[in-house]
Amino acid sequence: MSKKRILSGMRPSGRLHLGNFFGALDNWVRLQDNYECFFFAADWHALTSEYENTESLKENTRDMFLDWLSAGVNPQKSTVFIQSKIPEHAELHLLLSMITPLSWLERNPTYKEQQLEITNKDISTYGFLGYPVLQAADIIMYKAHKVPVGVDQVPHLELTREVTRRFNFLYKEIFPLPEPILTEVPKLLGIDGRKMSKAYNNAIYLSDPPELIRQKIDQMFTDPQRARRSDPGDPEVCNVFSFHRIFSPTEEVDDIGSTCRSADIGCVDCKKRLISKVITFLGPLQSKRDYFSSHFEEVEDIIETGKKKAQNIARETMDEVREAIKI
Ligand code: TRP
Ligand code: SF4
């Protein structure tokens, strides 16, 4: 039986952090064995809000691919490509835009939220409103069955399904209705206890060198009630402890929990243990990253091969689409 198809993408915004890893990448890597996967850099989507600021787009795409590969996205198993290299996405986006009622886009919660939140740039553009239509084109181009995304993307997936249903109804039943595969809410917060985000300057990056990891973890907040070393702590309110839950083996997590409560371990030691765990975890990723960044021609080959594979499928799909629309 042939494997079901998965497609997912990320906007290239530069190097990836631990939040991106546990919120998405890690999941992609696991899905590769059971699905035929397509992963792409959504550089046109990045343009919807960064159209004034395109200098770093190429470098950001490069950094993102290095992180994907170092985290275990395997080009032998999965197809990786860049959205803007497959102009068929733009054609399908245009055709879908003809059948997408404005009201569906205007009521999109992400759109409404971002209109309020993003105040430093003008996103009242045609392109930004159409963001989910382009996303729908990305997905159905490959007739993907499943789309691994975070909860924030669920409204976009719902819109994809509605537009797809409308296409199938108006023209021809060409596309399966894609379903989300929800990635768990990331358990990792930033070093300041807020959501880990590049914008908040609180992230630990996959490519951070050991010394920087040490400095960042040293700055992390612990249980605010634990003022002195002799005070018992409450691991449940401590961000360092949530990191241990991810990076340390269960017995050690239990041990840290109870020795924190009994004041037998101090925060300095607790952090030291975490630092060595995180450095050890990232070591193999970083060696792979170093390898690929000094053999970047291999990465270029991978992207070129991915482009060809994606484009073959995209061309076939567009032939079917044009025929269905009779254009
Ligand atoms: N909107 C997605 C995000 O911000 C990126 C994206 C674009 C995407 N096209 C996609 C994700 C298609 C999944 C499928 O994360
Ligand atoms: Fe947090 Fe560890 Fe300090 Fe307990 S000992 S408060 S878990 S850093």
Tab-separated table of C-alpha atoms and ligand atoms in Angstrom:
chain	number	residue	atom	x	y	z
A	1	MET	CA	0.000	0.000	0.000
A	2	SER	CA	1.358	3.385	-0.845
A	3	LYS	CA	2.053	5.757	1.979
A	4	LYS	CA	-0.218	8.678	2.690
A	5	ARG	CA	1.163	12.050	1.872
A	6	ILE	CA	2.164	14.771	4.304
A	7	LEU	CA	2.987	18.345	3.559
A	8	SER	CA	4.153	21.073	5.874
A	9	GLY	CA	6.017	24.318	5.634
A	10	MET	CA	7.643	27.038	7.672
A	11	ARG	CA	8.204	30.650	6.887
A	12	PRO	CA	11.953	31.233	6.733
A	13	SER	CA	12.669	33.579	9.590
A	14	GLY	CA	16.211	32.410	10.306
A	15	ARG	CA	17.812	29.983	12.698
A	16	LEU	CA	15.443	27.688	14.587
A	17	HIS	CA	15.221	27.429	18.367
A	18	LEU	CA	14.295	24.667	20.784
A	19	GLY	CA	10.658	25.773	20.672
A	20	ASN	CA	10.580	25.218	16.894
A	21	PHE	CA	12.306	21.891	17.379
A	22	PHE	CA	9.905	20.452	19.948
A	23	GLY	CA	6.920	22.251	18.428
A	24	ALA	CA	7.376	21.027	14.857
A	25	LEU	CA	10.658	19.660	13.559
A	26	ASP	CA	10.896	16.775	15.938
A	27	ASN	CA	7.468	15.679	14.791
A	28	TRP	CA	8.358	15.999	11.104
A	29	VAL	CA	11.402	13.810	11.642
A	30	ARG	CA	9.271	11.090	13.215
A	31	LEU	CA	6.602	11.255	10.513
A	32	GLN	CA	9.137	10.624	7.748
A	33	ASP	CA	9.062	6.858	8.256
A	34	ASN	CA	5.338	6.391	7.896
A	35	TYR	CA	4.398	8.979	5.326
A	36	GLU	CA	5.611	10.371	2.060
A	37	CYS	CA	6.656	13.817	3.268
A	38	PHE	CA	7.036	17.185	1.582
A	39	PHE	CA	8.571	20.009	3.584
A	40	PHE	CA	9.040	23.432	2.142
A	41	ALA	CA	10.239	26.960	2.918
A	42	ALA	CA	7.231	29.246	2.594
A	43	ASP	CA	9.150	32.275	1.360
A	44	TRP	CA	6.136	33.828	-0.356
A	45	HIS	CA	4.259	33.563	2.910
A	46	ALA	CA	7.158	35.348	4.613
A	47	LEU	CA	6.730	38.130	2.066
A	48	THR	CA	3.118	38.731	3.093
A	49	SER	CA	4.393	40.558	6.158
A	50	GLU	CA	8.087	41.103	5.327
A	51	TYR	CA	7.707	42.608	1.885
A	52	GLU	CA	9.656	45.674	2.944
A	53	ASN	CA	12.488	43.707	4.351
A	54	THR	CA	13.739	41.130	1.895
A	55	GLU	CA	17.526	41.392	2.330
A	56	SER	CA	17.761	38.505	4.754
A	57	LEU	CA	15.196	36.200	3.150
A	58	LYS	CA	17.754	34.058	1.302
A	59	GLU	CA	20.044	33.759	4.271
A	60	ASN	CA	17.119	32.916	6.523
A	61	THR	CA	16.057	30.183	4.133
A	62	ARG	CA	19.585	28.817	4.127
A	63	ASP	CA	19.741	28.809	7.931
A	64	MET	CA	16.385	27.112	8.179
A	65	PHE	CA	17.414	24.315	5.811
A	66	LEU	CA	20.626	23.780	7.763
A	67	ASP	CA	18.560	23.383	10.918
A	68	TRP	CA	16.097	21.011	9.261
A	69	LEU	CA	18.861	18.771	7.992
A	70	SER	CA	20.797	18.837	11.232
A	71	ALA	CA	17.659	17.952	13.185
A	72	GLY	CA	17.134	14.854	11.060
A	73	VAL	CA	14.953	15.828	8.126
A	74	ASN	CA	16.249	13.199	5.746
A	75	PRO	CA	16.354	14.017	2.037
A	76	GLN	CA	16.473	10.279	1.236
A	77	LYS	CA	13.007	9.997	2.699
A	78	SER	CA	11.456	13.430	2.308
A	79	THR	CA	11.209	16.059	-0.371
A	80	VAL	CA	12.405	19.501	0.679
A	81	PHE	CA	11.951	22.532	-1.501
A	82	ILE	CA	11.399	26.285	-1.709
A	83	GLN	CA	7.899	27.507	-2.449
A	84	SER	CA	8.906	30.328	-4.786
A	85	LYS	CA	10.786	27.873	-7.030
A	86	ILE	CA	7.492	26.217	-7.924
A	87	PRO	CA	5.484	28.934	-9.690
A	88	GLU	CA	2.564	26.505	-10.015
A	89	HIS	CA	1.726	27.435	-6.407
A	90	ALA	CA	1.025	30.970	-7.593
A	91	GLU	CA	-1.225	29.785	-10.398
A	92	LEU	CA	-3.229	27.555	-8.108
A	93	HIS	CA	-3.437	30.361	-5.575
A	94	LEU	CA	-4.882	32.612	-8.247
A	95	LEU	CA	-7.449	30.053	-9.337
A	96	LEU	CA	-8.480	29.325	-5.755
A	97	SER	CA	-8.788	33.045	-5.098
A	98	MET	CA	-11.578	33.139	-7.688
A	99	ILE	CA	-13.724	30.764	-5.650
A	100	THR	CA	-12.883	31.979	-2.145
A	101	PRO	CA	-15.515	34.305	-0.711
A	102	LEU	CA	-14.042	37.395	0.909
A	103	SER	CA	-16.078	36.772	4.032
A	104	TRP	CA	-14.203	33.495	4.681
A	105	LEU	CA	-10.936	35.414	4.709
A	106	GLU	CA	-12.181	38.354	6.703
A	107	ARG	CA	-13.470	36.187	9.508
A	108	ASN	CA	-10.211	34.224	9.766
A	109	PRO	CA	-9.147	34.585	13.426
A	110	THR	CA	-5.417	34.732	12.627
A	111	TYR	CA	-6.080	37.591	10.246
A	112	LYS	CA	-8.088	39.518	12.801
A	113	GLU	CA	-5.533	38.883	15.536
A	114	GLN	CA	-2.554	39.901	13.449
A	115	GLN	CA	-4.286	43.048	12.267
A	116	LEU	CA	-4.453	44.070	15.919
A	117	GLU	CA	-1.078	42.741	17.016
A	118	ILE	CA	1.189	43.772	14.182
A	119	THR	CA	1.422	47.517	14.423
A	120	ASN	CA	4.957	48.114	13.188
A	121	LYS	CA	4.173	47.279	9.569
A	122	ASP	CA	1.257	47.725	7.237
A	123	ILE	CA	-0.355	44.371	6.612
A	124	SER	CA	-3.636	45.631	5.244
A	125	THR	CA	-2.678	44.220	1.869
A	126	TYR	CA	-4.327	41.960	-0.644
A	127	GLY	CA	-1.495	39.440	-0.204
A	128	PHE	CA	-1.849	39.243	3.549
A	129	LEU	CA	-5.602	38.709	3.396
A	130	GLY	CA	-4.987	35.919	0.901
A	131	TYR	CA	-2.382	34.186	3.072
A	132	PRO	CA	-4.611	31.161	3.761
A	133	VAL	CA	-5.542	30.831	0.081
A	134	LEU	CA	-1.868	30.475	-0.776
A	135	GLN	CA	-1.540	27.985	2.056
A	136	ALA	CA	-4.469	26.008	0.628
A	137	ALA	CA	-2.723	25.955	-2.750
A	138	ASP	CA	0.496	24.673	-1.121
A	139	ILE	CA	-1.357	21.838	0.508
A	140	ILE	CA	-3.681	20.587	-2.186
A	141	MET	CA	-1.061	20.926	-4.933
A	142	TYR	CA	0.451	17.723	-3.541
A	143	LYS	CA	-2.918	16.179	-2.664
A	144	ALA	CA	-1.688	15.947	0.909
A	145	HIS	CA	-3.803	13.911	3.308
A	146	LYS	CA	-2.249	15.236	6.477
A	147	VAL	CA	-0.684	18.494	7.521
A	148	PRO	CA	1.355	18.618	10.739
A	149	VAL	CA	0.846	22.057	12.284
A	150	GLY	CA	0.471	23.814	15.605
A	151	VAL	CA	-2.995	24.678	16.960
A	152	ASP	CA	-2.618	28.250	15.744
A	153	GLN	CA	-2.852	26.932	12.187
A	154	VAL	CA	-6.128	25.058	12.618
A	155	PRO	CA	-8.296	27.872	11.216
A	156	HIS	CA	-6.093	27.917	8.110
A	157	LEU	CA	-6.539	24.200	7.670
A	158	GLU	CA	-10.286	24.582	8.087
A	159	LEU	CA	-10.285	27.219	5.376
A	160	THR	CA	-8.226	24.942	3.137
A	161	ARG	CA	-10.858	22.266	3.561
A	162	GLU	CA	-13.680	24.670	2.726
A	163	VAL	CA	-11.982	25.976	-0.400
A	164	THR	CA	-11.106	22.440	-1.463
A	165	ARG	CA	-14.675	21.283	-0.966
A	166	ARG	CA	-15.845	24.163	-3.107
A	167	PHE	CA	-13.360	23.355	-5.856
A	168	ASN	CA	-14.327	19.678	-5.864
A	169	PHE	CA	-18.007	20.634	-6.005
A	170	LEU	CA	-17.731	23.303	-8.701
A	171	TYR	CA	-15.344	21.548	-11.068
A	172	LYS	CA	-14.257	18.023	-10.353
A	173	GLU	CA	-13.482	15.831	-7.367
A	174	ILE	CA	-9.717	16.108	-7.664
A	175	PHE	CA	-8.496	16.783	-4.153
A	176	PRO	CA	-8.636	14.886	-0.873
A	177	LEU	CA	-9.696	17.024	2.104
A	178	PRO	CA	-6.535	17.484	4.164
A	179	GLU	CA	-6.546	16.980	7.907
A	180	PRO	CA	-4.275	18.548	10.491
A	181	ILE	CA	-1.937	16.480	12.619
A	182	LEU	CA	-1.704	18.573	15.725
A	183	THR	CA	1.684	19.010	17.286
A	184	GLU	CA	1.397	19.169	21.046
A	185	VAL	CA	1.590	22.569	22.613
A	186	PRO	CA	5.311	23.049	23.151
A	187	LYS	CA	6.302	22.477	26.733
A	188	LEU	CA	9.292	24.731	26.459
A	189	LEU	CA	9.129	28.374	27.375
A	190	GLY	CA	11.822	30.928	26.729
A	191	ILE	CA	14.507	31.729	29.285
A	192	ASP	CA	12.335	34.559	30.657
A	193	GLY	CA	9.313	32.280	31.157
A	194	ARG	CA	7.319	33.684	28.217
A	195	LYS	CA	6.609	31.774	25.017
A	196	MET	CA	9.926	31.014	23.300
A	197	SER	CA	10.171	33.398	20.396
A	198	LYS	CA	12.774	35.120	18.316
A	199	ALA	CA	10.865	38.352	18.803
A	200	TYR	CA	11.135	38.143	22.604
A	201	ASN	CA	14.857	37.527	22.518
A	202	ASN	CA	14.453	34.648	24.953
A	203	ALA	CA	15.242	31.671	22.749
A	204	ILE	CA	17.896	28.982	22.865
A	205	TYR	CA	18.849	28.218	19.276
A	206	LEU	CA	19.751	24.798	17.926
A	207	SER	CA	22.995	26.341	16.715
A	208	ASP	CA	23.937	28.180	19.936
A	209	PRO	CA	27.501	27.288	20.971
A	210	PRO	CA	27.962	25.636	24.406
A	211	GLU	CA	29.159	28.822	26.103
A	212	LEU	CA	26.062	30.704	25.022
A	213	ILE	CA	23.800	27.894	26.168
A	214	ARG	CA	25.513	28.094	29.547
A	215	GLN	CA	24.943	31.846	29.771
A	216	LYS	CA	21.322	31.587	28.731
A	217	ILE	CA	20.448	28.822	31.172
A	218	ASP	CA	22.259	30.702	33.942
A	219	GLN	CA	19.843	33.580	33.393
A	220	MET	CA	16.720	31.436	33.609
A	221	PHE	CA	14.135	32.164	36.284
A	222	THR	CA	13.629	29.492	38.916
A	223	ASP	CA	11.029	29.212	41.685
A	224	PRO	CA	10.670	32.876	42.710
A	225	GLN	CA	9.815	31.850	46.298
A	226	ARG	CA	13.146	30.138	46.689
A	227	ALA	CA	15.249	33.062	47.833
A	228	ARG	CA	17.956	31.157	49.708
A	229	ARG	CA	19.713	27.884	49.049
A	230	SER	CA	18.209	26.481	52.287
A	231	ASP	CA	14.621	27.279	51.215
A	232	PRO	CA	12.715	24.330	49.806
A	233	GLY	CA	11.692	24.880	46.181
A	234	ASP	CA	8.642	24.033	44.124
A	235	PRO	CA	9.750	22.423	40.861
A	236	GLU	CA	6.233	22.708	39.422
A	237	VAL	CA	6.569	26.466	39.085
A	238	CYS	CA	10.140	26.347	37.816
A	239	ASN	CA	11.018	26.679	34.150
A	240	VAL	CA	14.365	24.933	34.671
A	241	PHE	CA	12.436	21.924	35.854
A	242	SER	CA	10.256	21.857	32.716
A	243	PHE	CA	13.464	21.777	30.712
A	244	HIS	CA	14.724	18.851	32.790
A	245	ARG	CA	11.493	17.038	31.987
A	246	ILE	CA	12.479	17.169	28.348
A	247	PHE	CA	16.229	16.730	28.528
A	248	SER	CA	16.797	14.451	31.539
A	249	PRO	CA	15.842	10.790	32.053
A	250	THR	CA	12.753	10.155	34.223
A	251	GLU	CA	14.629	8.894	37.304
A	252	GLU	CA	16.784	11.976	37.300
A	253	VAL	CA	13.768	14.245	36.881
A	254	ASP	CA	12.121	12.556	39.880
A	255	ASP	CA	15.295	12.898	41.873
A	256	ILE	CA	15.651	16.591	41.026
A	257	GLY	CA	12.000	17.143	41.933
A	258	SER	CA	12.330	15.624	45.387
A	259	THR	CA	15.743	17.089	46.210
A	260	CYS	CA	14.472	20.509	45.149
A	261	ARG	CA	11.518	20.144	47.538
A	262	SER	CA	13.824	19.078	50.363
A	263	ALA	CA	16.370	21.798	49.568
A	264	ASP	CA	19.029	19.158	48.975
A	265	ILE	CA	19.851	20.472	45.555
A	266	GLY	CA	20.527	24.121	44.838
A	267	CYS	CA	19.462	25.988	41.720
A	268	VAL	CA	23.036	26.513	40.622
A	269	ASP	CA	23.715	22.771	40.561
A	270	CYS	CA	20.360	22.057	39.058
A	271	LYS	CA	21.115	24.442	36.205
A	272	LYS	CA	24.588	22.996	35.769
A	273	ARG	CA	23.060	19.602	35.191
A	274	LEU	CA	20.625	21.034	32.698
A	275	ILE	CA	23.368	22.897	30.840
A	276	SER	CA	25.319	19.716	30.297
A	277	LYS	CA	22.174	17.890	29.143
A	278	VAL	CA	21.260	20.538	26.595
A	279	ILE	CA	24.819	20.782	25.281
A	280	THR	CA	24.991	17.004	24.926
A	281	PHE	CA	21.625	16.916	23.202
A	282	LEU	CA	22.579	19.586	20.684
A	283	GLY	CA	26.106	18.248	20.067
A	284	PRO	CA	25.238	15.794	17.280
A	285	LEU	CA	22.884	18.289	15.624
A	286	GLN	CA	25.585	20.906	15.631
A	287	SER	CA	28.199	18.593	14.112
A	288	LYS	CA	25.759	17.815	11.339
A	289	ARG	CA	25.049	21.491	10.899
A	290	ASP	CA	28.773	22.257	10.673
A	291	TYR	CA	29.158	19.542	8.089
A	292	PHE	CA	26.341	20.848	5.905
A	293	SER	CA	27.343	24.456	6.243
A	294	SER	CA	30.860	23.683	5.036
A	295	HIS	CA	29.472	21.450	2.251
A	296	PHE	CA	26.706	23.760	1.244
A	297	GLU	CA	26.772	22.493	-2.328
A	298	GLU	CA	25.205	19.286	-0.954
A	299	VAL	CA	22.370	21.297	0.513
A	300	GLU	CA	21.903	23.048	-2.813
A	301	ASP	CA	21.702	19.653	-4.526
A	302	ILE	CA	19.112	18.498	-2.035
A	303	ILE	CA	17.003	21.594	-2.664
A	304	GLU	CA	17.382	21.224	-6.425
A	305	THR	CA	16.356	17.560	-6.324
A	306	GLY	CA	13.422	18.479	-4.098
A	307	LYS	CA	12.376	21.162	-6.520
A	308	LYS	CA	12.326	18.723	-9.424
A	309	LYS	CA	10.254	16.188	-7.535
A	310	ALA	CA	7.823	18.801	-6.308
A	311	GLN	CA	7.548	20.397	-9.701
A	312	ASN	CA	6.701	17.126	-11.447
A	313	ILE	CA	3.781	16.656	-9.128
A	314	ALA	CA	2.760	20.304	-9.316
A	315	ARG	CA	2.707	20.191	-13.116
A	316	GLU	CA	0.522	17.110	-13.148
A	317	THR	CA	-1.853	18.628	-10.657
A	318	MET	CA	-2.112	21.842	-12.652
A	319	ASP	CA	-2.898	19.904	-15.839
A	320	GLU	CA	-5.782	18.279	-14.026
A	321	VAL	CA	-6.891	21.577	-12.536
A	322	ARG	CA	-6.918	23.431	-15.849
A	323	GLU	CA	-8.805	20.625	-17.468
A	324	ALA	CA	-11.371	20.595	-14.665
A	325	ILE	CA	-11.863	24.352	-14.945
A	326	LYS	CA	-11.886	24.076	-18.749
A	327	ILE	CA	-9.287	26.756	-19.186
B	1	TRP	N1	1.311	29.258	7.771
B	1	TRP	C1	2.324	28.330	8.192
B	1	TRP	C2	2.992	28.854	9.451
B	1	TRP	O1	3.081	30.036	9.650
B	1	TRP	C3	3.343	28.098	7.127
B	1	TRP	C4	2.756	27.418	5.934
B	1	TRP	C5	2.585	27.945	4.699
B	1	TRP	C6	2.252	26.087	5.903
B	1	TRP	N2	2.014	27.018	3.883
B	1	TRP	C7	1.789	25.872	4.577
B	1	TRP	C8	2.131	25.085	6.862
B	1	TRP	C9	1.205	24.675	4.207
B	1	TRP	C10	1.548	23.893	6.473
B	1	TRP	C11	1.086	23.687	5.153
B	1	TRP	O2	3.456	28.075	10.243
B	2	SF4	FE1	14.113	24.988	39.840
B	2	SF4	FE2	16.037	23.224	40.063
B	2	SF4	FE3	16.008	25.454	41.577
B	2	SF4	FE4	14.261	23.537	42.011
B	2	SF4	S1	16.474	23.367	42.243
B	2	SF4	S2	13.821	25.700	41.903
B	2	SF4	S3	13.901	22.765	39.951
B	2	SF4	S4	16.264	25.315	39.399
